[in-house]
């Protein structure tokens, strides 16, 4: 499902556009198009593949989902996959977002997650000087938003661990606490599998040979990497 499709130039929103108009906008100097999809169908992905000349393998990965967090380069286009953890009805669920980034476009495909990225778009539009950097800055903003979601989840897990430890030696509660601790470890493992591979992704965006589309934003990605180090250290302590 299409959430929005917007054209930007020099850090400013120009217009909400139809998919059929994408081709004419991406040809304009200094202009890029930002598309957001949710639970996209195969037909929608094929249409976007034609509009942005996306690689078959990346589109196939975005279609099938269940990918390990990663970053891949196809010519001048980046393909990034991140996990989207969220608590829903007391259960830790893991969604996914696939992001395609080219010199004149960025497209996110969110799957199995109720938390959207409208706040990210609003934030970027409030920062035109940063948005002037183009699609690379949008990738940073999306990645930063994903990483920020880990902190409240960690807080919940750490609070639960403290409760379990405080009740560990209460009479008659040993079995229940062991079960709670086992369930907590399972959730921490899910979170670790989502967060740990992102360290490698962020590392490739701020050090060494940084992809050209992200070159102007690499210091921002360094901050994301630092946050991920903190997150992974905290998960390992649970």
Short mmCIF file of C-alpha atoms in Angstrom, two decimals:
data_model
loop_
_atom_site.label_atom_id
_atom_site.label_comp_id
_atom_site.label_asym_id
_atom_site.label_seq_id
_atom_site.Cartn_x
_atom_site.Cartn_y
_atom_site.Cartn_z
CA UNK A 1 0.00 0.00 0.00
CA UNK A 2 1.29 3.44 -0.90
CA UNK A 3 1.61 5.70 2.15
CA UNK A 4 3.02 8.77 0.38
CA UNK A 5 5.06 9.86 -2.60
CA UNK A 6 6.66 13.31 -2.41
CA UNK A 7 9.10 15.33 -4.52
CA UNK A 8 11.79 17.51 -2.87
CA UNK A 9 14.30 20.03 -4.16
CA UNK A 10 16.92 22.06 -2.28
CA UNK A 11 15.65 20.71 1.03
CA UNK A 12 12.04 21.74 0.46
CA UNK A 13 8.90 19.81 -0.33
CA UNK A 14 7.64 20.58 -3.81
CA UNK A 15 4.55 18.42 -4.16
CA UNK A 16 2.76 15.21 -3.35
CA UNK A 17 2.91 13.35 -6.63
CA UNK A 18 1.36 10.32 -8.28
CA UNK A 19 3.47 7.28 -9.02
CA UNK A 20 3.03 7.96 -12.72
CA UNK A 21 4.75 11.32 -12.26
CA UNK A 22 7.91 9.95 -10.63
CA UNK A 23 9.90 9.71 -13.86
CA UNK A 24 9.51 13.38 -14.73
CA UNK A 25 10.46 14.52 -11.23
CA UNK A 26 13.61 12.43 -10.80
CA UNK A 27 14.96 13.91 -14.02
CA UNK A 28 14.92 17.44 -12.59
CA UNK A 29 18.32 18.71 -11.36
CA UNK A 30 18.66 18.70 -7.57
CA UNK A 31 15.34 16.92 -7.12
CA UNK A 32 14.64 13.62 -5.40
CA UNK A 33 11.50 11.60 -4.71
CA UNK A 34 10.71 9.95 -1.36
CA UNK A 35 8.25 7.05 -1.49
CA UNK A 36 6.88 5.09 1.46
CA UNK A 37 5.09 1.77 1.09
CA UNK A 38 3.56 -0.53 3.68
CA UNK A 39 3.08 -4.27 3.13
CA UNK A 40 3.63 -3.74 -0.58
CA UNK A 41 2.20 -6.19 -3.10
CA UNK A 42 4.33 -7.80 -5.79
CA UNK A 43 2.61 -5.58 -8.37
CA UNK A 44 3.49 -2.44 -6.41
CA UNK A 45 7.11 -3.50 -6.11
CA UNK A 46 7.35 -4.29 -9.81
CA UNK A 47 5.95 -0.86 -10.62
CA UNK A 48 8.51 0.79 -8.37
CA UNK A 49 11.25 -1.35 -9.88
CA UNK A 50 10.41 0.09 -13.29
CA UNK A 51 10.26 3.66 -11.98
CA UNK A 52 13.62 3.51 -10.18
CA UNK A 53 15.41 0.78 -12.17
CA UNK A 54 15.86 -1.40 -9.08
CA UNK A 55 17.93 -4.58 -9.14
CA UNK A 56 16.00 -7.87 -9.39
CA UNK A 57 17.72 -9.43 -6.37
CA UNK A 58 16.98 -6.47 -4.11
CA UNK A 59 13.33 -6.38 -5.17
CA UNK A 60 13.06 -10.12 -4.55
CA UNK A 61 14.48 -9.67 -1.04
CA UNK A 62 12.05 -6.84 -0.31
CA UNK A 63 9.18 -8.96 -1.57
CA UNK A 64 9.98 -12.10 0.41
CA UNK A 65 11.08 -10.38 3.62
CA UNK A 66 12.60 -12.22 6.59
CA UNK A 67 16.02 -10.85 5.71
CA UNK A 68 18.94 -10.44 8.08
CA UNK A 69 19.75 -6.73 8.59
CA UNK A 70 22.19 -5.84 5.82
CA UNK A 71 23.43 -3.30 3.31
CA UNK A 72 24.12 -4.07 -0.34
CA UNK A 73 25.20 -1.94 -3.30
CA UNK A 74 23.80 -2.30 -6.79
CA UNK A 75 25.56 0.26 -8.95
CA UNK A 76 24.77 3.67 -7.44
CA UNK A 77 21.77 2.31 -5.50
CA UNK A 78 21.90 1.12 -1.90
CA UNK A 79 19.64 -1.56 -0.49
CA UNK A 80 19.31 -1.59 3.30
CA UNK A 81 17.28 -3.96 5.47
CA UNK A 82 16.50 -3.27 9.13
CA UNK A 83 14.35 -5.04 11.69
CA UNK A 84 11.50 -3.18 13.41
CA UNK A 85 10.96 -4.50 16.96
CA UNK A 86 7.86 -3.50 18.89
CA UNK A 87 5.86 -4.69 21.88
CA UNK A 88 2.29 -5.56 20.95
CA UNK A 89 -0.10 -6.99 23.54
CA UNK A 90 2.85 -7.84 25.75
CA UNK A 91 4.66 -9.76 23.03
CA UNK A 92 7.88 -8.68 21.31
CA UNK A 93 7.27 -8.78 17.56
CA UNK A 94 9.80 -8.12 14.82
CA UNK A 95 8.78 -6.34 11.63
CA UNK A 96 11.04 -5.22 8.83
CA UNK A 97 11.82 -2.27 6.59
CA UNK A 98 13.64 -2.43 3.27
CA UNK A 99 15.05 0.85 1.97
CA UNK A 100 16.24 1.60 -1.55
CA UNK A 101 18.42 4.70 -1.88
CA UNK A 102 19.62 6.26 -5.12
CA UNK A 103 21.00 9.70 -6.03
CA UNK A 104 17.51 11.00 -6.80
CA UNK A 105 15.17 8.79 -4.78
CA UNK A 106 14.58 6.93 -1.54
CA UNK A 107 11.92 4.28 -1.10
CA UNK A 108 11.00 2.48 2.11
CA UNK A 109 8.96 -0.72 2.22
CA UNK A 110 7.65 -1.47 5.72
CA UNK A 111 6.32 -4.94 6.51
CA UNK A 112 4.56 -6.44 9.55
CA UNK A 113 4.90 -3.34 11.70
CA UNK A 114 2.28 -0.94 13.02
CA UNK A 115 4.79 1.86 13.68
CA UNK A 116 5.21 4.11 10.67
CA UNK A 117 7.70 6.80 9.72
CA UNK A 118 5.48 9.85 9.27
CA UNK A 119 7.31 11.53 12.15
CA UNK A 120 10.60 11.05 10.30
CA UNK A 121 9.27 12.81 7.22
CA UNK A 122 7.96 15.67 9.34
CA UNK A 123 11.31 15.99 11.10
CA UNK A 124 13.21 16.10 7.81
CA UNK A 125 10.88 18.73 6.38
CA UNK A 126 11.54 20.89 9.46
CA UNK A 127 15.28 20.69 8.73
CA UNK A 128 15.67 21.92 5.13
CA UNK A 129 19.40 22.56 5.53
CA UNK A 130 19.89 18.88 6.31
CA UNK A 131 17.35 17.68 3.78
CA UNK A 132 19.39 19.51 1.13
CA UNK A 133 21.84 16.62 1.44
CA UNK A 134 19.24 14.53 -0.37
CA UNK A 135 18.37 10.87 -0.16
CA UNK A 136 21.43 9.97 1.95
CA UNK A 137 20.18 12.15 4.79
CA UNK A 138 16.74 10.54 4.54
CA UNK A 139 18.37 7.12 4.96
CA UNK A 140 20.14 8.40 8.07
CA UNK A 141 16.87 9.80 9.46
CA UNK A 142 15.06 6.50 8.89
CA UNK A 143 17.90 4.48 10.42
CA UNK A 144 18.12 6.83 13.40
CA UNK A 145 14.38 6.44 13.99
CA UNK A 146 14.67 2.65 13.93
CA UNK A 147 17.60 2.65 16.36
CA UNK A 148 15.79 5.04 18.72
CA UNK A 149 12.98 2.48 19.02
CA UNK A 150 15.33 0.03 20.70
CA UNK A 151 15.87 2.17 23.80
CA UNK A 152 12.34 1.99 25.30
CA UNK A 153 12.27 -1.75 24.54
CA UNK A 154 15.54 -2.15 26.43
CA UNK A 155 14.12 -0.15 29.33
CA UNK A 156 11.18 -2.56 29.54
CA UNK A 157 13.42 -5.61 29.48
CA UNK A 158 15.78 -4.17 32.09
CA UNK A 159 12.84 -3.23 34.35
CA UNK A 160 11.46 -6.75 34.08
CA UNK A 161 14.88 -8.21 34.88
CA UNK A 162 15.07 -6.08 38.02
CA UNK A 163 11.62 -7.29 39.09
CA UNK A 164 12.60 -10.93 38.56
CA UNK A 165 15.83 -10.51 40.52
CA UNK A 166 14.05 -8.77 43.40
CA UNK A 167 11.61 -11.68 43.70
CA UNK A 168 14.10 -14.45 43.02
CA UNK A 169 14.25 -15.71 46.61
CA UNK A 170 10.62 -15.16 47.59
CA UNK A 171 9.09 -18.29 49.06
CA UNK A 172 7.19 -20.32 46.46
CA UNK A 173 8.13 -18.03 43.56
CA UNK A 174 11.24 -19.79 42.28
CA UNK A 175 9.57 -21.75 39.46
CA UNK A 176 7.57 -18.76 38.19
CA UNK A 177 10.67 -16.55 38.25
CA UNK A 178 12.71 -19.10 36.32
CA UNK A 179 9.99 -19.19 33.66
CA UNK A 180 9.88 -15.39 33.50
CA UNK A 181 13.65 -15.22 33.24
CA UNK A 182 13.69 -17.76 30.40
CA UNK A 183 11.02 -15.77 28.51
CA UNK A 184 13.02 -12.59 29.10
CA UNK A 185 16.16 -14.19 27.67
CA UNK A 186 14.19 -15.21 24.58
CA UNK A 187 13.03 -11.63 24.00
CA UNK A 188 16.57 -10.33 24.54
CA UNK A 189 17.84 -12.82 21.95
CA UNK A 190 15.25 -11.61 19.43
CA UNK A 191 16.36 -8.04 20.03
CA UNK A 192 20.03 -9.00 19.74
CA UNK A 193 19.46 -10.67 16.36
CA UNK A 194 17.81 -7.48 15.16
CA UNK A 195 20.35 -5.00 16.55
CA UNK A 196 23.74 -6.71 16.27
CA UNK A 197 23.94 -6.86 12.44
CA UNK A 198 23.06 -3.16 12.24
CA UNK A 199 26.50 -2.36 13.64
CA UNK A 200 28.04 -3.61 10.41
CA UNK A 201 25.49 -1.67 8.34
CA UNK A 202 26.17 1.61 10.15
CA UNK A 203 29.91 0.99 10.04
CA UNK A 204 29.87 0.84 6.25
CA UNK A 205 28.14 4.22 6.11
CA UNK A 206 30.63 6.27 8.12
CA UNK A 207 34.02 4.61 7.74
CA UNK A 208 36.20 3.45 4.88
CA UNK A 209 34.73 3.69 1.41
CA UNK A 210 31.39 5.33 2.11
CA UNK A 211 28.82 4.93 -0.71
CA UNK A 212 28.60 8.14 -2.73
CA UNK A 213 24.92 8.68 -1.98
CA UNK A 214 25.74 8.87 1.77
CA UNK A 215 29.06 10.72 1.59
CA UNK A 216 27.59 14.05 2.76
CA UNK A 217 25.91 12.43 5.77
CA UNK A 218 28.58 10.06 7.04
CA UNK A 219 29.10 11.88 10.35
CA UNK A 220 25.42 11.33 11.15
CA UNK A 221 25.85 7.61 10.59
CA UNK A 222 28.75 7.64 13.05
CA UNK A 223 26.27 8.74 15.74
CA UNK A 224 23.94 5.89 14.76
CA UNK A 225 26.85 3.46 15.09
CA UNK A 226 27.68 4.79 18.56
CA UNK A 227 24.06 4.34 19.66
CA UNK A 228 24.09 0.77 18.37
CA UNK A 229 27.22 0.00 20.38
CA UNK A 230 25.37 1.13 23.52
CA UNK A 231 22.29 -0.89 22.60
CA UNK A 232 24.18 -4.09 21.92
CA UNK A 233 26.19 -3.75 25.13
CA UNK A 234 22.97 -3.31 27.10
CA UNK A 235 21.32 -6.34 25.43
CA UNK A 236 24.33 -8.49 26.25
CA UNK A 237 23.99 -7.60 29.92
CA UNK A 238 20.42 -8.91 30.17
#
